[in-house]
């Protein structure tokens, strides 16, 4: 049934990770509802906003890296994970 | 003190929308991501290539050019249609039969399908059988949208303005009608000028409809395909070839599914970023007040 989706392992891991993040964020939101606040980002944000900004910025960082270099993607992936954690905590 | 817990059962009402979006958007998006990392020959022959297609697409000068053209086109459309739409809405009669007649006339271009709009303007702009092209040439203006880049751009832009300014005008008209009469009475007591009424009463009250108008027009113009395809076919040369035309050539014309999928995702990320920037800027301006 899903063969037409031409699944590959890295893409499956990518979407599973996004799914797990969303499930965890929902559970955390139910456990402790977030309040909009202002961190180092120029606008006040909710937890969901910060996740969106973190993921979008990571996508652009990856595109820039791929566009400019031929090196492995592990480096931008690592930087993106650190960046996401920083935005979620202090953004 | 008793703290009332929130009832979250209403979230179940969102489930049908969630399922619909998953079926129509999320699953196709996942498929496109899978395609973008593989070289696909047929259903049983697909080879993982990692980020190679992204590399190829991001370094392709044809795509850089069509991206630049697309941004110029979308921002030109916004720069013309938004002020023009506001102007038309301000000048429209507020009551009576004339008001209704104007609303109907404005709605007509919105009801015409894209390919028909392209065909109308393709004939309208021709110098031999089209009124617009013939009239310009009769006035001594050397106009030919099929061979001159400037003429082709002007015609494509004019066609979009003709087709979609009505949408902005209708949105602004509804926003203007929602302003309570007391605001205008207060302005009259203060002897406010027409400009002051527009600047301090009408424009701030139009902000929410303008957000919708700008977003709709940006996203729609950024994804434009049919009208320029029918009118100019992307020419002369590649001068009116926008992103969606380049993408279609790649995906359907050349059947390069991998690069086309990578390109679609980059396209999607651009639309997502610009729409988010517009939305955040305008809502944040509202909150800052």
XYZ file of C-alpha atoms in Angstrom:
380
model
C 0.000 0.000 0.000
C 2.847 2.365 0.799
C 5.215 1.245 -1.947
C 4.128 4.179 -4.146
C 5.505 6.498 -1.475
C 9.000 5.129 -2.268
C 10.072 5.172 1.382
C 13.745 5.360 2.294
C 15.165 4.796 5.768
C 16.624 8.331 6.269
C 13.291 9.960 5.309
C 11.382 7.561 7.562
C 13.715 8.457 10.458
C 13.312 12.170 9.665
C 9.499 12.082 9.713
C 9.395 9.774 12.748
C 11.601 12.249 14.627
C 9.305 15.149 13.677
C 6.288 13.054 14.744
C 7.898 12.141 18.093
C 8.791 15.816 18.704
C 5.160 16.836 18.028
C 3.762 14.119 20.316
C 6.199 15.105 23.097
C 5.392 18.800 22.681
C 1.647 18.039 22.898
C 2.140 15.932 26.036
C 4.338 18.627 27.594
C 1.751 21.274 26.698
C -0.980 19.266 28.475
C 1.291 18.739 31.484
C 2.471 22.336 31.640
C 0.676 24.824 29.334
C 3.120 27.364 27.903
C 2.960 31.109 28.314
C 4.096 33.428 25.526
C 7.431 34.978 26.442
C 10.315 36.927 24.976
C 13.831 35.499 24.787
C 16.706 36.366 22.471
C 14.435 36.243 19.395
C 13.121 39.677 18.396
C 9.469 38.652 18.945
C 7.637 37.079 21.858
C 6.920 33.431 21.110
C 5.101 30.361 22.363
C 6.764 26.957 22.587
C 5.205 25.928 19.254
C 6.455 29.133 17.574
C 9.968 28.403 18.779
C 9.821 24.838 17.440
C 8.608 26.134 14.059
C 11.326 28.819 13.922
C 13.965 26.286 14.962
C 12.930 23.734 12.322
C 12.538 26.300 9.526
C 15.932 27.854 10.282
C 17.477 24.362 10.346
C 15.982 23.608 6.914
C 17.472 26.823 5.493
C 20.805 26.132 7.152
C 20.886 22.693 5.511
C 19.988 24.169 2.105
C 22.720 26.813 2.373
C 25.249 24.190 3.410
C 24.269 21.831 0.577
C 24.290 24.703 -1.927
C 27.767 25.887 -0.937
C 29.692 22.746 -0.010
C 30.023 19.091 -1.000
C 30.737 17.916 2.534
C 28.763 15.419 4.632
C 25.439 16.474 6.175
C 26.337 15.328 9.693
C 27.852 18.705 10.579
C 24.769 20.840 9.738
C 22.577 18.185 11.399
C 24.549 18.462 14.629
C 24.520 22.270 14.523
C 20.766 22.230 13.814
C 20.053 20.006 16.834
C 22.053 22.373 19.072
C 20.351 25.393 17.495
C 16.889 23.843 18.039
C 17.669 23.177 21.698
C 18.939 26.769 22.160
C 15.856 28.300 20.480
C 13.449 26.146 22.497
C 15.182 26.988 25.770
C 16.239 30.618 25.354
C 14.481 31.854 22.193
C -9.556 28.242 45.655
C -11.015 25.891 43.061
C -9.202 25.848 39.757
C -11.447 24.837 36.899
C -9.654 22.469 34.544
C -10.023 23.129 30.860
C -12.155 20.755 28.851
C -10.070 19.698 25.894
C -12.694 17.464 24.305
C -13.363 20.067 21.607
C -10.050 19.059 20.042
C -11.820 15.940 18.708
C -13.747 18.285 16.417
C -10.454 19.115 14.694
C -9.875 15.441 13.869
C -11.717 15.429 10.471
C -9.667 18.417 9.282
C -6.517 16.779 10.571
C -7.288 13.580 8.643
C -8.140 15.529 5.494
C -4.920 17.549 5.654
C -2.926 14.373 6.323
C -4.498 12.699 3.285
C -4.243 15.632 0.896
C -1.052 17.380 2.044
C 1.118 15.524 4.562
C 1.247 12.134 2.811
C 1.963 13.665 -0.647
C 4.629 15.860 0.990
C 6.264 12.778 2.535
C 6.261 11.140 -0.903
C 7.920 14.178 -2.457
C 10.624 14.108 0.246
C 11.237 10.428 -0.574
C 11.475 11.192 -4.291
C 13.901 14.048 -3.644
C 16.560 11.721 -2.248
C 16.297 9.031 -4.920
C 17.006 8.541 -8.603
C 13.771 6.965 -9.791
C 13.602 5.090 -13.089
C 10.374 3.202 -12.428
C 8.464 1.797 -9.467
C 10.994 -0.998 -8.867
C 14.161 0.891 -9.785
C 14.984 3.675 -7.368
C 18.466 4.453 -6.058
C 19.268 6.508 -2.977
C 21.348 9.558 -3.919
C 21.278 11.567 -0.664
C 21.361 15.339 -1.145
C 22.647 15.207 -4.752
C 19.449 16.561 -6.328
C 19.349 19.439 -3.858
C 22.971 20.225 -4.748
C 22.179 20.165 -8.469
C 19.040 22.278 -8.126
C 20.584 24.850 -5.781
C 23.482 25.398 -8.224
C 21.386 25.547 -11.408
C 21.557 29.092 -12.923
C 18.214 28.574 -14.751
C 16.534 28.141 -11.406
C 18.307 31.164 -9.912
C 16.988 33.233 -12.813
C 13.410 31.986 -12.511
C 13.498 32.515 -8.730
C 14.618 36.116 -9.256
C 11.898 36.649 -11.890
C 9.356 35.123 -9.537
C 10.239 37.475 -6.676
C 10.192 40.511 -8.987
C 6.817 39.403 -10.339
C 5.214 38.696 -6.930
C 6.424 41.941 -5.348
C 5.353 43.939 -8.425
C 1.909 42.357 -8.188
C 1.655 43.289 -4.501
C 2.993 46.812 -5.101
C 0.314 47.448 -7.726
C -2.702 45.452 -6.530
C -2.725 46.368 -2.841
C -2.770 50.210 -3.204
C -5.048 49.937 -6.241
C -7.455 47.623 -4.411
C -7.590 49.992 -1.421
C -8.181 52.945 -3.775
C -10.996 51.167 -5.625
C -12.652 50.147 -2.327
C -12.466 53.739 -1.036
C -14.078 55.087 -4.195
C -16.893 52.552 -4.366
C -20.403 53.726 -3.525
C -21.430 52.527 -0.085
C -25.184 52.230 -0.594
C -27.882 51.726 -3.186
C -27.982 50.062 -6.568
C -24.673 51.517 -7.686
C -22.959 49.831 -4.733
C -24.444 46.438 -5.688
C -23.615 46.972 -9.369
C -19.967 47.767 -8.510
C -19.730 44.620 -6.374
C -21.034 42.465 -9.226
C -18.728 44.094 -11.772
C -15.747 43.623 -9.480
C -16.578 39.979 -8.889
C -16.709 39.096 -12.616
C -12.912 38.776 -13.237
C -12.637 36.531 -10.169
C -15.088 34.055 -11.680
C -13.105 33.546 -14.881
C -10.827 30.493 -14.905
C -7.081 31.077 -15.218
C -6.661 29.498 -18.654
C -9.548 31.572 -20.011
C -7.950 34.758 -18.607
C -4.707 33.789 -20.371
C -6.557 33.197 -23.643
C -8.515 36.465 -23.361
C -5.297 38.450 -22.907
C -3.447 36.480 -25.552
C -6.015 37.596 -28.124
C -6.605 41.038 -26.545
C -2.877 41.857 -26.725
C -2.309 40.778 -30.326
C -1.529 43.623 -32.706
C -3.454 42.111 -35.638
C -6.740 40.935 -34.102
C -6.618 42.143 -30.464
C -8.103 45.467 -29.426
C -5.424 46.294 -26.837
C -2.458 45.483 -29.067
C -4.030 47.115 -32.084
C -4.890 50.302 -30.118
C -1.355 50.663 -28.725
C 0.167 50.215 -32.180
C -2.333 52.688 -33.638
C -1.136 55.213 -31.023
C 2.400 54.766 -32.327
C 3.622 52.545 -29.486
C 5.594 49.614 -30.838
C 3.974 46.862 -28.769
C 4.457 43.132 -29.265
C 4.318 40.865 -26.230
C 5.491 37.859 -28.229
C 8.877 39.341 -29.160
C 9.614 42.118 -26.657
C 10.544 41.213 -23.066
C 9.291 44.490 -21.582
C 5.959 44.176 -23.387
C 5.595 40.554 -22.283
C 6.214 41.516 -18.633
C 3.847 44.480 -18.819
C 1.114 42.275 -20.302
C 1.560 39.481 -17.759
C 1.449 42.019 -14.917
C -1.526 43.860 -16.389
C -3.371 40.566 -16.777
C -2.797 39.700 -13.125
C -3.865 43.178 -12.023
C -7.020 42.865 -14.142
C -7.777 39.418 -12.727
C -7.008 39.851 -9.037
C -7.232 43.517 -7.960
C -10.939 42.852 -7.454
C -10.148 40.418 -4.685
C -8.180 43.030 -2.740
C -10.858 45.655 -3.458
C -13.672 43.374 -2.221
C -11.741 42.462 0.928
C -11.028 46.141 1.651
C -14.629 47.067 0.870
C -15.899 44.583 3.473
C -13.310 45.924 5.952
C -14.395 49.503 5.334
C -18.083 48.644 5.781
C -17.272 47.144 9.198
C -16.030 50.494 10.580
C -18.694 51.935 12.927
C -20.217 55.266 11.870
C -19.235 56.768 15.259
C -15.574 56.812 14.155
C -16.402 59.021 11.162
C -18.624 61.255 13.308
C -15.787 61.750 15.796
C -13.412 62.581 12.913
C -15.910 65.113 11.576
C -16.170 66.796 14.991
C -12.358 66.992 15.062
C -12.424 68.377 11.509
C -10.054 65.672 10.400
C -8.891 65.825 6.790
C -9.673 62.992 4.350
C -6.059 61.867 4.592
C -6.240 61.844 8.421
C -9.444 59.763 8.287
C -7.727 57.300 5.955
C -4.466 57.214 7.918
C -5.835 56.984 11.453
C -9.261 55.338 11.058
C -9.584 53.385 7.828
C -6.077 52.010 7.315
C -5.633 50.623 10.862
C -9.061 49.022 10.626
C -8.177 47.458 7.280
C -5.084 45.782 8.653
C -6.604 42.337 9.208
C -8.201 42.146 5.753
C -4.991 43.467 4.203
C -3.017 40.669 5.890
C -5.332 38.157 4.247
C -5.168 40.037 0.922
C -1.358 40.267 0.928
C -0.937 36.629 1.908
C -3.417 35.376 -0.673
C -1.984 37.509 -3.449
C 1.606 36.687 -2.571
C 1.065 32.939 -2.399
C -1.103 32.888 -5.492
C 1.258 35.033 -7.576
C 4.245 33.053 -6.327
C 2.644 29.870 -7.640
C 1.326 31.371 -10.894
C 1.420 28.983 -13.818
C -1.543 28.900 -16.168
C -1.924 32.548 -17.140
C 1.663 33.286 -18.305
C 1.865 29.778 -19.778
C -1.153 30.463 -22.004
C -0.218 34.098 -22.728
C 3.499 33.971 -23.484
C 4.477 30.315 -23.014
C 7.293 31.611 -20.779
C 8.834 33.717 -23.568
C 10.249 35.581 -25.327
C 13.204 33.304 -24.536
C 12.769 32.509 -20.847
C 11.866 36.056 -19.828
C 8.455 35.192 -18.343
C 9.273 31.666 -17.206
C 8.424 31.574 -13.523
C 9.194 28.945 -10.911
C 6.168 26.731 -11.462
C 6.792 26.609 -15.224
C 10.423 25.624 -14.682
C 9.267 22.984 -12.215
C 6.642 21.583 -14.576
C 9.141 21.393 -17.440
C 11.481 19.500 -15.139
C 8.887 17.116 -13.679
C 6.599 16.430 -16.634
C 8.575 17.580 -19.699
C 11.880 15.922 -18.816
C 10.453 13.462 -16.237
C 13.312 14.303 -13.845
C 11.337 13.357 -10.745
C 14.225 13.543 -8.277
C 15.405 17.104 -9.096
C 11.775 18.211 -9.497
C 10.930 16.874 -6.022
C 13.965 18.632 -4.499
C 12.991 21.819 -6.294
C 9.362 21.545 -5.070
C 10.543 21.301 -1.491
C 12.791 24.347 -1.848
C 9.835 26.161 -3.447
C 7.607 25.089 -0.535
C 10.156 26.329 2.021
C 10.358 29.732 0.297
C 6.561 30.128 0.310
C 6.451 28.992 3.938
C 9.149 31.463 5.028
C 7.758 34.489 3.199
C 4.174 33.800 4.332
C 5.329 33.335 7.927
C 7.353 36.576 7.768
C 4.351 38.534 6.449
C 2.003 37.036 8.998
C 4.357 37.443 11.968
C 5.323 41.015 11.075
C 1.731 42.170 10.778
C 0.385 40.321 13.830
C 3.381 41.488 15.871
C 2.725 45.083 14.811
C -0.826 44.596 16.101
C 0.380 43.252 19.451
C 2.979 46.022 19.858
C 0.157 48.541 19.772
